[in-house]
Coordinates of C-alpha atoms (C1' of nucleotides) in Angstrom, one line a residue:
Chain A
M81 CA 7.0 23.8 -15.7
I82 CA 9.1 21.4 -17.7
A83 CA 11.2 18.4 -15.7
R84 CA 13.5 16.6 -18.3
A85 CA 13.8 13.4 -17.8
S86 CA 17.6 13.1 -19.2
T87 CA 18.6 14.9 -15.9
L88 CA 15.9 13.9 -13.7
H89 CA 16.7 11.2 -10.8
L90 CA 14.1 8.7 -12.1
P91 CA 15.3 5.2 -11.1
T92 CA 12.6 2.9 -12.9
L93 CA 12.9 -0.8 -12.3
R94 CA 12.4 -3.8 -14.8
D95 CA 11.6 -6.1 -11.6
A96 CA 10.1 -5.5 -8.7
P97 CA 12.2 -6.1 -5.2
A98 CA 11.6 -9.7 -4.5
D99 CA 10.5 -8.9 -0.7
A100 CA 7.5 -6.7 -2.2
E101 CA 4.2 -8.2 -1.6
A102 CA 1.8 -5.7 -1.8
V103 CA 1.0 -4.0 -4.8
S104 CA 1.3 -0.5 -4.0
H105 CA 5.0 -1.4 -2.2
K106 CA 6.1 -3.2 -5.7
L107 CA 5.0 -0.5 -8.2
L108 CA 6.3 2.6 -6.0
V109 CA 9.7 1.1 -5.9
R110 CA 9.8 0.0 -9.9
A111 CA 8.2 3.4 -11.1
G112 CA 10.9 5.1 -8.8
Y113 CA 8.9 6.5 -6.0
I114 CA 10.5 5.5 -2.9
R115 CA 13.7 3.4 -1.8
Q116 CA 13.6 1.4 1.5
V117 CA 16.7 2.5 3.6
S118 CA 16.0 0.0 6.7
A119 CA 13.3 -1.9 7.8
G120 CA 10.2 0.6 7.7
L121 CA 12.2 3.5 7.0
W122 CA 11.3 4.9 3.2
S123 CA 13.1 7.5 1.2
F124 CA 11.0 9.6 -1.2
T125 CA 12.6 9.9 -4.1
P126 CA 12.2 13.2 -6.2
L127 CA 8.9 11.9 -8.0
G128 CA 7.9 10.4 -5.2
W129 CA 7.9 13.7 -3.1
R130 CA 6.0 15.6 -5.5
V131 CA 3.2 12.7 -4.8
H132 CA 3.5 13.2 -1.1
R133 CA 3.2 17.6 -1.3
K134 CA 0.7 17.0 -4.0
V135 CA -1.4 14.9 -0.9
E136 CA -0.3 18.0 1.7
N137 CA -1.4 20.6 -0.4
V138 CA -5.0 19.3 -0.7
I139 CA -5.1 18.4 3.1
R140 CA -3.7 22.0 3.7
E141 CA -6.4 23.5 1.1
E142 CA -9.3 21.8 3.2
L143 CA -8.0 22.6 6.6
D144 CA -7.0 26.1 5.7
A145 CA -10.7 26.7 4.7
I146 CA -12.2 25.5 7.8
G147 CA -10.0 27.8 9.9
A148 CA -7.7 25.8 11.1
Q149 CA -4.2 27.0 11.2
E150 CA -0.9 25.5 10.2
W151 CA 2.3 25.0 13.0
F152 CA 5.3 23.5 12.9
A153 CA 6.6 21.8 16.1
P154 CA 9.4 20.0 16.8
V155 CA 9.7 16.1 16.4
L156 CA 12.0 16.0 20.2
T157 CA 9.9 16.3 23.0
P158 CA 10.8 16.2 26.6
L159 CA 9.9 13.0 28.2
E160 CA 8.4 15.2 30.9
L161 CA 5.3 16.2 28.5
W162 CA 4.6 12.5 28.0
E163 CA 5.0 11.8 31.7
A164 CA 2.6 14.0 32.6
T165 CA -0.5 12.3 30.0
G166 CA 1.0 8.6 31.3
R167 CA 1.8 8.0 28.1
A168 CA 5.9 7.6 28.3
G169 CA 5.4 3.6 29.0
I170 CA 3.6 3.3 25.6
P171 CA 6.1 0.3 23.9
E172 CA 6.4 1.8 20.5
I173 CA 7.9 5.1 21.9
F174 CA 11.6 6.0 20.7
H175 CA 13.2 7.3 23.5
T176 CA 16.3 9.5 23.5
Q177 CA 18.6 11.5 25.8
D178 CA 20.8 15.1 24.9
R179 CA 24.4 14.9 26.0
A180 CA 23.3 16.1 29.5
G181 CA 21.2 13.0 29.9
R182 CA 18.0 14.9 29.6
P183 CA 15.4 12.4 28.0
F184 CA 13.3 13.0 25.1
V185 CA 11.1 11.2 23.1
L186 CA 10.7 10.5 18.9
P187 CA 6.8 10.9 19.5
M188 CA 4.3 8.9 17.4
T189 CA 1.7 11.7 17.5
H190 CA 1.9 15.1 19.4
E191 CA -0.6 15.6 21.6
E192 CA 1.4 16.9 24.6
T193 CA 3.3 19.4 22.6
F194 CA -0.2 21.4 20.8
T195 CA -1.7 21.3 24.2
F196 CA 1.3 22.3 26.2
H197 CA 1.1 25.5 23.1
A198 CA -2.8 25.3 24.4
R199 CA -1.5 26.8 27.8
E200 CA -1.0 29.8 26.3
L201 CA -5.0 29.9 25.6
Q202 CA -6.7 32.0 28.6
S203 CA -9.8 32.8 27.7
Y204 CA -12.8 31.7 26.1
R205 CA -12.8 34.5 24.3
Q206 CA -9.8 33.2 22.4
L207 CA -11.8 29.6 21.3
P208 CA -12.0 27.6 19.4
Q209 CA -8.6 27.3 18.1
S210 CA -7.9 24.8 15.4
W211 CA -4.2 24.0 15.1
Y212 CA -2.3 21.3 12.7
H213 CA 1.1 20.6 11.1
F214 CA 2.8 18.2 9.0
Q215 CA 5.3 16.2 11.0
T216 CA 7.5 13.5 11.1
K217 CA 6.4 10.8 13.5
D218 CA 8.5 8.0 14.9
R219 CA 7.0 4.6 16.0
D220 CA 8.9 1.7 17.0
E221 CA 6.6 -0.5 15.6
P222 CA 7.4 -4.6 16.1
R223 CA 6.6 -5.2 12.6
P224 CA 6.7 -2.6 9.7
R225 CA 5.1 -4.0 6.2
G226 CA 3.9 -3.3 3.3
G227 CA 6.4 -0.6 1.7
L228 CA 4.1 2.3 2.8
I229 CA 1.3 0.7 4.7
R230 CA 2.9 0.3 7.9
V231 CA 6.2 2.5 8.7
R232 CA 8.3 3.4 11.6
E233 CA 8.7 6.9 10.6
F234 CA 6.6 9.0 8.9
I235 CA 5.0 12.7 8.5
M236 CA 1.3 12.9 9.5
K237 CA -1.0 15.8 9.5
D238 CA -2.4 16.1 12.7
S239 CA -4.5 18.6 13.9
Y240 CA -6.2 19.4 17.3
S241 CA -8.8 21.3 18.3
F242 CA -9.5 23.5 21.2
D243 CA -13.3 23.9 22.4
R244 CA -14.9 25.2 25.7
D245 CA -17.4 22.4 25.8
E246 CA -18.6 19.2 24.1
D247 CA -20.9 21.3 21.8
G248 CA -18.2 23.0 21.1
L249 CA -15.9 20.0 20.4
E250 CA -19.1 18.9 18.3
K251 CA -18.4 21.5 15.9
S252 CA -15.0 21.4 15.5
F253 CA -15.3 17.4 15.0
R254 CA -17.9 17.9 12.3
A255 CA -15.5 20.1 10.6
H256 CA -12.8 18.2 10.1
E257 CA -14.9 15.4 9.4
A258 CA -16.5 17.4 6.0
A259 CA -12.9 18.4 5.3
Y260 CA -11.4 15.1 5.3
H261 CA -14.3 14.0 3.3
R262 CA -13.4 16.5 0.8
I263 CA -9.6 15.2 0.9
F264 CA -10.1 12.1 0.5
K265 CA -12.7 12.7 -2.6
R266 CA -10.0 15.1 -4.3
C267 CA -7.6 12.4 -3.8
G268 CA -9.8 10.1 -6.3
I269 CA -9.6 7.6 -3.1
A270 CA -12.6 4.9 -2.3
Y271 CA -12.9 4.7 1.5
H272 CA -15.4 4.5 4.3
A273 CA -15.5 6.6 7.3
V274 CA -16.3 4.0 9.9
Q275 CA -16.8 4.1 14.0
A276 CA -13.1 2.6 15.5
E277 CA -11.9 2.2 18.9
S278 CA -10.0 5.2 20.1
G279 CA -7.2 2.5 21.2
M280 CA -4.1 4.3 22.9
M281 CA -5.4 7.7 22.3
G282 CA -8.3 7.5 25.1
G283 CA -11.5 10.2 24.1
S284 CA -15.2 9.2 23.8
E285 CA -15.7 9.0 19.9
S286 CA -13.3 8.1 17.0
V287 CA -13.8 7.8 13.2
D288 CA -11.8 5.7 11.2
Y289 CA -11.2 6.7 7.4
L290 CA -10.6 3.0 5.8
A291 CA -9.5 2.8 2.1
P292 CA -10.4 -0.5 0.9
S293 CA -7.3 -2.3 -0.9
G294 CA -5.7 -5.2 -1.7
S295 CA -3.2 -5.3 1.1
G296 CA -3.8 -3.0 4.4
E297 CA -4.1 -4.0 7.9
N298 CA -7.7 -3.4 8.8
T299 CA -10.6 -5.4 7.7
L300 CA -13.3 -3.3 6.7
V301 CA -16.9 -4.9 6.9
T302 CA -19.6 -3.2 4.5
C303 CA -23.2 -4.0 4.0
P304 CA -23.3 -4.3 0.1
T305 CA -26.2 -1.7 0.7
G306 CA -24.5 0.5 2.0
D307 CA -26.5 1.2 5.2
F308 CA -23.3 -0.4 7.5
A309 CA -19.9 0.1 7.2
A310 CA -17.1 -0.7 10.4
D311 CA -14.2 -1.7 11.0
L312 CA -13.6 -5.6 12.1
E313 CA -12.5 -5.2 15.7
V314 CA -16.0 -2.8 16.5
A315 CA -18.4 -4.4 13.8
R316 CA -21.4 -5.5 14.6
A317 CA -22.9 -8.5 12.3
V318 CA -25.7 -11.3 12.9
P319 CA -24.4 -14.4 13.0
R320 CA -26.3 -17.1 10.8
P321 CA -28.8 -19.0 13.2
A322 CA -27.9 -21.9 14.7
T323 CA -29.5 -25.4 14.2
F324 CA -30.6 -26.9 17.7
P325 CA -31.0 -30.5 18.6
D326 CA -34.4 -30.7 20.4
A327 CA -34.9 -28.7 23.9
I328 CA -34.7 -30.9 27.2
D329 CA -35.2 -30.3 31.0
A330 CA -31.8 -30.3 32.3
P331 CA -28.2 -30.6 31.3
Q332 CA -27.5 -34.3 30.6
L333 CA -23.7 -35.1 30.8
V334 CA -22.0 -36.8 27.4
E335 CA -18.9 -38.3 27.6
T336 CA -16.5 -36.9 25.0
P337 CA -13.2 -38.8 24.7
N338 CA -10.2 -37.1 22.8
V339 CA -13.0 -34.2 21.3
T340 CA -10.7 -30.9 21.7
T341 CA -12.2 -28.8 19.3
C342 CA -15.8 -27.3 19.0
E343 CA -15.8 -28.8 15.7
D344 CA -14.6 -32.5 16.8
L345 CA -17.1 -32.3 19.3
A346 CA -20.2 -31.1 16.7
G347 CA -19.2 -34.0 14.4
F348 CA -19.1 -36.2 17.3
L349 CA -21.9 -35.3 18.7
G350 CA -23.8 -35.1 15.1
I351 CA -24.9 -31.4 15.8
D352 CA -24.4 -28.0 14.0
V353 CA -20.8 -26.4 15.3
A354 CA -23.4 -23.4 16.4
A355 CA -24.9 -25.3 18.6
T356 CA -22.0 -25.2 20.9
S357 CA -20.3 -23.2 22.7
K358 CA -16.4 -22.4 23.5
A359 CA -15.0 -20.7 26.9
L360 CA -12.1 -18.9 27.6
P361 CA -10.7 -17.8 30.6
M362 CA -9.6 -14.7 31.0
T363 CA -7.6 -13.2 33.9
L364 CA -7.9 -9.3 34.6
P365 CA -5.1 -7.0 35.8
D366 CA -6.6 -7.9 39.9
G367 CA -6.1 -11.6 39.1
T368 CA -10.2 -12.1 38.6
V369 CA -10.4 -14.9 36.0
V370 CA -13.7 -14.0 33.7
L371 CA -15.1 -17.1 31.7
A372 CA -16.3 -15.5 27.8
L373 CA -18.3 -17.4 26.2
V374 CA -18.8 -17.7 22.7
R375 CA -20.0 -19.8 20.2
G376 CA -18.7 -22.8 18.6
D377 CA -17.9 -21.6 15.2
D378 CA -16.9 -17.9 16.6
R379 CA -14.0 -16.4 17.5
L380 CA -13.5 -14.0 20.5
E381 CA -12.8 -10.3 19.4
E382 CA -10.5 -9.1 22.2
A383 CA -10.8 -5.5 21.3
K384 CA -14.4 -5.9 22.2
L385 CA -13.7 -7.9 25.3
A386 CA -11.7 -5.2 26.4
A387 CA -14.5 -2.6 26.1
A388 CA -17.2 -5.0 28.2
L389 CA -14.9 -5.5 30.4
Q390 CA -13.4 -1.6 30.7
G391 CA -9.9 -3.1 30.6
E392 CA -7.3 -5.4 29.5
S393 CA -7.5 -8.9 30.0
R394 CA -4.9 -11.6 29.0
P395 CA -5.9 -15.5 28.7
S396 CA -5.5 -17.3 31.9
T397 CA -2.6 -19.7 32.7
E398 CA -3.3 -23.3 33.8
D399 CA -2.5 -22.6 37.3
E400 CA -5.6 -20.0 37.4
I401 CA -7.9 -21.9 35.2
R402 CA -7.4 -24.9 38.1
A403 CA -7.8 -23.0 41.0
A404 CA -10.8 -20.8 39.7
F405 CA -12.7 -24.1 38.1
G406 CA -11.3 -26.9 40.0
A407 CA -10.7 -28.5 36.5
E408 CA -8.0 -29.2 33.7
P409 CA -8.2 -26.8 30.8
G410 CA -10.1 -28.5 28.0
S411 CA -13.5 -29.1 28.9
L412 CA -14.3 -25.9 30.8
G413 CA -17.9 -24.4 30.8
P414 CA -19.9 -22.2 32.6
V415 CA -22.3 -24.8 34.5
G416 CA -20.9 -24.3 38.0
F417 CA -18.1 -21.8 37.5
A418 CA -18.4 -19.4 40.9
G419 CA -16.7 -16.6 39.0
P420 CA -17.9 -13.9 36.6
I421 CA -19.9 -14.9 32.9
L422 CA -19.2 -12.7 30.1
A423 CA -21.4 -14.5 27.4
D424 CA -21.3 -13.3 23.4
E425 CA -25.2 -12.1 22.1
A426 CA -25.3 -15.1 19.8
L427 CA -25.6 -17.8 22.8
R428 CA -28.8 -15.6 24.8
D429 CA -31.5 -18.4 22.9
G430 CA -31.5 -21.7 22.5
Q431 CA -29.6 -25.2 24.4
F432 CA -25.9 -25.3 23.8
V433 CA -23.6 -28.1 24.5
A434 CA -20.5 -26.7 26.9
G435 CA -17.9 -28.1 28.6
A436 CA -18.6 -30.0 32.0
N437 CA -15.6 -29.0 33.8
T438 CA -14.4 -32.7 33.8
T439 CA -11.7 -33.5 31.2
G440 CA -13.4 -35.6 28.8
W441 CA -17.0 -35.0 29.5
H442 CA -19.5 -32.0 27.8
L443 CA -23.1 -31.2 28.9
T444 CA -26.0 -31.0 26.2
G445 CA -28.9 -28.9 27.0
V446 CA -27.4 -25.7 28.6
E447 CA -29.4 -22.7 28.8
Q448 CA -28.5 -19.5 30.2
G449 CA -30.8 -18.4 32.7
R450 CA -31.6 -21.7 33.9
D451 CA -28.3 -23.5 33.9
F452 CA -25.7 -20.4 34.5
Q453 CA -26.0 -16.7 34.6
A454 CA -23.8 -14.2 32.4
T455 CA -23.8 -10.7 31.2
F456 CA -24.0 -10.4 27.8
A457 CA -22.5 -8.2 25.1
D458 CA -20.8 -8.4 21.5
I459 CA -17.4 -10.1 21.7
R460 CA -17.4 -12.2 18.8
V461 CA -15.2 -11.3 15.5
P462 CA -17.5 -10.8 12.5
K463 CA -17.1 -13.3 9.8
D464 CA -18.2 -14.7 6.3
G465 CA -21.8 -15.8 6.3
D466 CA -22.7 -13.1 8.8
T467 CA -26.0 -10.3 8.0
C468 CA -26.0 -6.5 8.5
I469 CA -27.3 -5.2 11.6
N470 CA -29.5 -2.9 9.7
C471 CA -31.1 -4.5 6.6
G472 CA -30.4 -8.6 7.2
G473 CA -28.6 -8.6 3.8
P474 CA -25.0 -10.5 3.4
L475 CA -22.0 -8.9 5.2
T476 CA -19.1 -8.7 2.9
F477 CA -15.0 -8.0 4.2
D478 CA -12.1 -6.2 2.3
T479 CA -8.6 -5.5 3.8
A480 CA -8.3 -1.5 3.8
I481 CA -5.8 0.7 4.6
E482 CA -6.3 3.1 7.5
I483 CA -5.5 6.7 5.7
G484 CA -7.0 8.6 8.8
H485 CA -8.6 8.9 12.0
I486 CA -10.4 11.3 13.8
F487 CA -11.0 11.3 17.9
K488 CA -13.1 13.2 20.3
L489 CA -10.0 13.5 23.3
G490 CA -12.3 15.5 25.8
T491 CA -9.9 16.5 28.4
R492 CA -7.7 13.4 28.4
Y493 CA -4.9 15.5 27.7
S494 CA -5.9 19.1 29.1
V495 CA -6.6 17.7 32.8
P496 CA -3.0 16.6 33.4
L497 CA -1.2 19.2 31.4
D498 CA -3.2 21.3 32.9
A499 CA -4.3 23.2 29.2
L500 CA -7.4 25.8 31.4
F501 CA -9.2 28.3 30.3
L502 CA -11.1 30.9 32.0
D503 CA -15.0 30.3 30.9
E504 CA -17.8 33.5 31.0
D505 CA -18.7 32.1 34.2
G506 CA -15.8 32.9 35.5
Q507 CA -14.9 29.3 36.1
Q508 CA -11.3 27.6 34.9
K509 CA -11.9 24.9 32.8
P510 CA -9.9 22.4 31.0
L511 CA -9.7 22.6 27.2
V512 CA -12.2 20.4 25.7
M513 CA -9.8 19.0 22.5
G514 CA -10.1 16.5 19.5
S515 CA -7.3 15.4 17.2
Y516 CA -7.4 14.4 13.5
G517 CA -5.0 12.5 11.6
I518 CA -3.9 11.7 8.2
G519 CA -1.2 9.9 6.8
P520 CA 0.1 11.6 3.5
G521 CA 2.2 8.0 2.9
R522 CA -0.6 6.1 3.1
V523 CA -3.1 8.0 1.2
M524 CA -0.2 7.3 -1.8
A525 CA -0.5 3.6 -1.1
A526 CA -4.1 3.5 -0.9
A527 CA -4.3 5.1 -3.9
V528 CA -1.6 3.0 -5.7
E529 CA -3.8 0.3 -4.4
Q530 CA -6.7 1.8 -5.4
M531 CA -5.6 2.5 -9.0
N532 CA -3.2 0.6 -11.0
D533 CA -3.5 -1.9 -14.2
D534 CA -0.6 -4.4 -15.4
N535 CA 1.5 -1.7 -16.7
G536 CA 1.7 0.4 -13.6
I537 CA 0.4 3.1 -11.7
V538 CA -2.7 5.2 -12.6
W539 CA -2.5 8.5 -10.6
P540 CA -5.6 10.4 -10.2
R541 CA -5.0 14.0 -11.6
A542 CA -4.9 15.5 -8.1
L543 CA -1.7 13.3 -6.9
A544 CA 0.6 12.9 -10.1
P545 CA 3.5 14.2 -9.8
Y546 CA 3.6 15.9 -13.1
D547 CA -0.1 16.5 -15.1
V548 CA 1.5 15.3 -18.5
H549 CA 4.2 13.0 -19.7
V550 CA 5.3 14.2 -23.0
L551 CA 7.6 11.1 -24.8
A552 CA 10.0 12.9 -26.9
L553 CA 10.6 10.0 -29.8
P554 CA 13.4 9.7 -31.9
G555 CA 14.0 12.3 -34.4
A556 CA 11.3 14.5 -32.9
E557 CA 13.4 16.3 -30.0
E558 CA 12.7 19.8 -31.2
L559 CA 8.8 19.4 -31.8
A560 CA 8.5 17.4 -28.5
L561 CA 9.8 20.5 -26.7
E562 CA 7.7 22.7 -28.5
A563 CA 4.5 20.4 -27.5
A564 CA 5.8 20.7 -24.0
T565 CA 6.5 24.5 -23.7
V566 CA 3.4 25.1 -24.6
L567 CA 1.5 22.8 -22.2
S568 CA 3.9 23.9 -19.5
D569 CA 2.7 27.6 -20.5
A570 CA -0.5 27.0 -20.1
G571 CA 0.4 26.1 -16.4
Y572 CA 0.9 22.4 -16.7
D573 CA 3.5 20.7 -14.9
V574 CA 5.3 18.7 -17.6
L575 CA 8.0 15.5 -17.3
L576 CA 9.2 15.6 -20.7
D577 CA 10.7 12.0 -21.5
D578 CA 14.1 13.6 -23.4
R579 CA 16.4 10.3 -22.7
E580 CA 17.8 8.2 -25.0
K581 CA 15.9 5.6 -25.1
R582 CA 14.1 3.4 -27.5
P583 CA 10.2 3.7 -28.0
G584 CA 9.5 0.9 -26.4
E585 CA 10.9 1.5 -22.9
K586 CA 10.0 5.0 -23.1
F587 CA 6.2 3.7 -23.3
A588 CA 7.0 0.8 -20.4
D589 CA 8.2 3.8 -18.3
A590 CA 5.4 6.0 -18.6
D591 CA 2.9 3.4 -17.7
L592 CA 4.5 2.7 -15.1
I593 CA 5.0 6.1 -13.9
G594 CA 1.4 6.8 -14.4
L595 CA 0.8 10.5 -15.3
P596 CA -2.9 11.1 -16.4
V597 CA -2.3 12.0 -19.6
R598 CA 0.5 11.1 -22.1
I599 CA 1.9 12.7 -24.9
T600 CA 3.7 11.1 -28.1
V601 CA 6.2 13.1 -30.4
G602 CA 6.8 11.3 -33.4
K603 CA 7.6 10.5 -36.6
K604 CA 3.9 10.8 -37.3
T605 CA 3.9 14.2 -35.9
L606 CA 7.2 15.0 -38.5
E607 CA 4.2 14.1 -40.9
D608 CA 1.7 16.0 -39.8
G609 CA 2.5 18.4 -36.8
N610 CA -0.1 16.9 -34.8
V611 CA 0.8 14.5 -31.5
D612 CA -0.9 11.5 -30.1
V613 CA -2.5 12.3 -27.0
R614 CA -3.4 9.4 -24.8
D615 CA -5.6 9.1 -21.8
R616 CA -3.4 7.0 -18.8
A617 CA -6.9 5.6 -17.5
T618 CA -8.8 4.8 -20.6
G619 CA -6.1 4.0 -23.0
A620 CA -8.0 6.2 -25.0
E621 CA -6.1 8.4 -27.7
S622 CA -6.5 11.0 -30.1
R623 CA -4.4 13.3 -32.6
V624 CA -4.4 17.2 -31.6
A625 CA -2.5 20.0 -33.3
I626 CA 0.1 20.9 -30.8
A627 CA -1.1 24.4 -30.2
A628 CA -4.5 22.8 -29.5
L629 CA -2.8 20.6 -26.7
P630 CA -4.0 22.8 -23.5
G631 CA -7.6 22.2 -24.4
A632 CA -6.9 18.4 -25.1
V633 CA -5.0 18.0 -21.9
K634 CA -7.9 19.6 -19.9
G635 CA -9.0 17.2 -17.3
Chain B
rC40 C1' 7.3 -11.4 20.9
rG41 C1' 6.1 -17.1 18.8
rG42 C1' 6.0 -19.3 13.7
rG43 C1' 7.9 -19.9 8.8
rA44 C1' 11.5 -17.8 5.0
rC45 C1' 15.2 -15.7 2.8
rG46 C1' 20.7 -13.0 2.5
rU47 C1' 25.6 -14.5 -3.9
rA48 C1' 26.9 -8.0 -9.2
rG49 C1' 21.5 -1.9 -9.2
rC50 C1' 17.5 -5.5 -10.1
rU51 C1' 15.9 -10.6 -10.7
rC52 C1' 18.1 -15.3 -9.9
rA53 C1' 21.3 -20.1 -10.7
rG54 C1' 25.8 -22.4 -8.0
rC55 C1' 25.1 -25.0 -1.9
rC56 C1' 22.4 -30.9 -1.3
rU57 C1' 27.5 -34.3 -3.0
rG58 C1' 33.5 -28.3 0.0
rG59 C1' 38.2 -28.2 -5.1
rU60 C1' 41.3 -23.8 -10.9
rU61 C1' 39.9 -17.3 -11.8
rA62 C1' 32.0 -17.3 -8.7
rG63 C1' 27.8 -17.4 -13.2
rA64 C1' 22.9 -16.4 -16.0
rG65 C1' 19.1 -12.9 -17.4
rU66 C1' 18.7 -8.3 -16.8
rG67 C1' 20.3 -2.9 -16.2
rC68 C1' 24.9 0.1 -16.6
rC69 C1' 29.5 1.7 -19.9
rU70 C1' 31.8 1.9 -25.1
rG71 C1' 30.8 1.7 -30.7
rC72 C1' 28.0 0.1 -35.0
rU73 C1' 23.3 -0.7 -36.6
rU74 C1' 18.4 0.3 -35.4
rU75 C1' 13.9 3.6 -33.7
rG76 C1' 5.3 4.4 -32.7
rG77 C1' 5.5 -0.6 -27.2
rG78 C1' 11.5 -2.9 -23.1
rA79 C1' 15.3 -4.1 -30.7
rG80 C1' 20.5 -6.4 -32.7
rC81 C1' 25.6 -7.4 -33.0
rA82 C1' 30.4 -6.5 -30.5
rG83 C1' 33.8 -5.1 -26.4
rG84 C1' 33.8 -3.3 -21.3
rA85 C1' 32.6 -2.1 -16.1
rA86 C1' 30.4 -3.9 -11.9
rG87 C1' 30.9 -9.4 -5.9
rC88 C1' 34.0 -8.6 1.6
rC89 C1' 29.1 -14.9 -1.7
rG90 C1' 25.4 -10.3 5.3
rC91 C1' 29.3 -10.7 9.7
rG92 C1' 32.1 -13.2 13.2
rA93 C1' 34.1 -18.2 15.2
rG94 C1' 34.7 -23.0 13.5
rU95 C1' 35.5 -28.1 11.0
rU96 C1' 38.9 -29.3 6.6
rC97 C1' 45.3 -29.6 3.0
rG98 C1' 40.9 -26.5 1.1
rA99 C1' 34.3 -23.1 2.6
rA100 C1' 29.5 -18.8 -1.0
rU101 C1' 28.8 -24.5 -0.2
rC102 C1' 29.5 -28.1 6.1
rU103 C1' 28.8 -26.7 11.8
rC104 C1' 27.8 -23.0 15.7
rG105 C1' 26.6 -17.9 16.8
rC106 C1' 25.5 -13.3 15.2
rC107 C1' 23.2 -9.3 11.8
rG108 C1' 19.7 -8.1 8.4
rU109 C1' 15.2 -8.5 5.4
rC110 C1' 10.3 -10.1 4.4
rC111 C1' 5.5 -13.2 5.0
rC112 C1' 2.1 -15.5 8.8
rG113 C1' 0.7 -14.3 13.9
rA114 C1' 0.8 -11.5 18.5
rC115 C1' 0.9 -6.4 18.8
rC116 C1' -0.8 -1.5 16.9
rA117 C1' -3.8 6.3 16.8

RNA sequence: CGGGACGUAGCUCAGCCUGGUUAGAGUGCCUGCUUUGGGAGCAGGAAGCCGCGAGUUCGAAUCUCGCCGUCCCGACCA
């Protein structure tokens, strides 16, 4: 087909909006792919919607190839389904009601709805099933940002698998994993599949798909040798070794007036900050105060802490600290503390400086096992200078966009929603489920983040809204149409720039919009019948006869 | 929700501190002429609830208060 730029709504801008920060945000707006309606609410222009649909179709083809079946389920969902699974109270959920006052949610995912439908699966003979749909998701995000990177309403492809047991789930999970690999590969996106937190989804295993980019919400931790990749929140790493002072037989009290940070403490004592410890009292829901202990140069990773404590906790209040330690906040430490202590692995070996539970005093030479008892877990945030747990190589940290996430849900939803089937042994059992999401909008954003230059977007062929951009320069309109027609007849989607614009403006817009191939038909063409074929990514240019275009354009 | 910034033409911004004719520029848009292989030139033109509401004042884009909106950092987060 041929789309004429003269009639297409193609609102390119010379300047990026002032409030845009992320490259993908700036370029998608400037090139006319998206427009903002309100915070976190974006419309896709005709051009942008074509890209979105390209992503959708790649996903659709790969999911269909693993036997998944496409549905379409409503956004509006009766609240009672969400009450049944206990997710109605999640703060991100939009709530609404009908005229009779019946409550509904605008859900952020469709586990409840699809599990509801899965109640119709009654026999193991009907299993396994993998169902998916593309549907609008709403999330009352506290802070939307970065154009398409974090929004309040978006289309997600979400799949749900239903199996009779864990083995079946494993197969369904791996099938999706393989499909996801093919999907992102086809979209031309660099990504890492990493172990991740299951978060509010529940379930046992999850794999996060992170696309490294200049902007994003996640931090991807990788080892250059390729033997390690993880989301910062769950990444394990080896901190640099601490340099300890000479060991002593028992902790020694030292006065440390006006010392508040570990850096100050290390400076005051003239020791390595990594030889100090940091005490962070946390309160559990039942009121218990747990002392979280990390090395002086480390930060506490709350996601890891939650995993170690098997539940959420919060920083203790000053009153709770006084009650638990009999001391003021500021010089807390593990020695003499009667409650549970959870220490980071980095504190296992060595003698550290710790708070003395007396304001203005610290203890040197504090050794776990001898001076206090603790349980150990990895609860620190990895940081620059850490090394790989597998090969010891230096780790690198990159911001990344989460473009997909797959979960083993188990029976988290099938039990509360009574999605049961009759197994071969005559027993009624809950369906064993998985769920699998991809945000096509985020795939678009990630592609732009990864593929652009100073002049604009450089779309991979699979995602470009059209295959070829034919520029009709003044006087060559007829020939340009001929070139476009030859390509269209050969099966290419062509954007024909037949606007009454100066050449420079057409070139600039073509670079900005970023179609993979640009064909210029102009004065030179009138002379010898050849057109210029230019590769957007490499800038390589060649002169080609119009009749030979289909071959020359082939990727 | 905490911290910070911003709201003036489609877009990018000036004007505000120190209140005062009819609110400006660039770009984009419209008309005409000239031009046409990397955002050309000339001439003419349309385009603004100066975020909203109160207040101060003879007089408010400008000062004060409140609200709303948007962005950034953090918290939060499939």
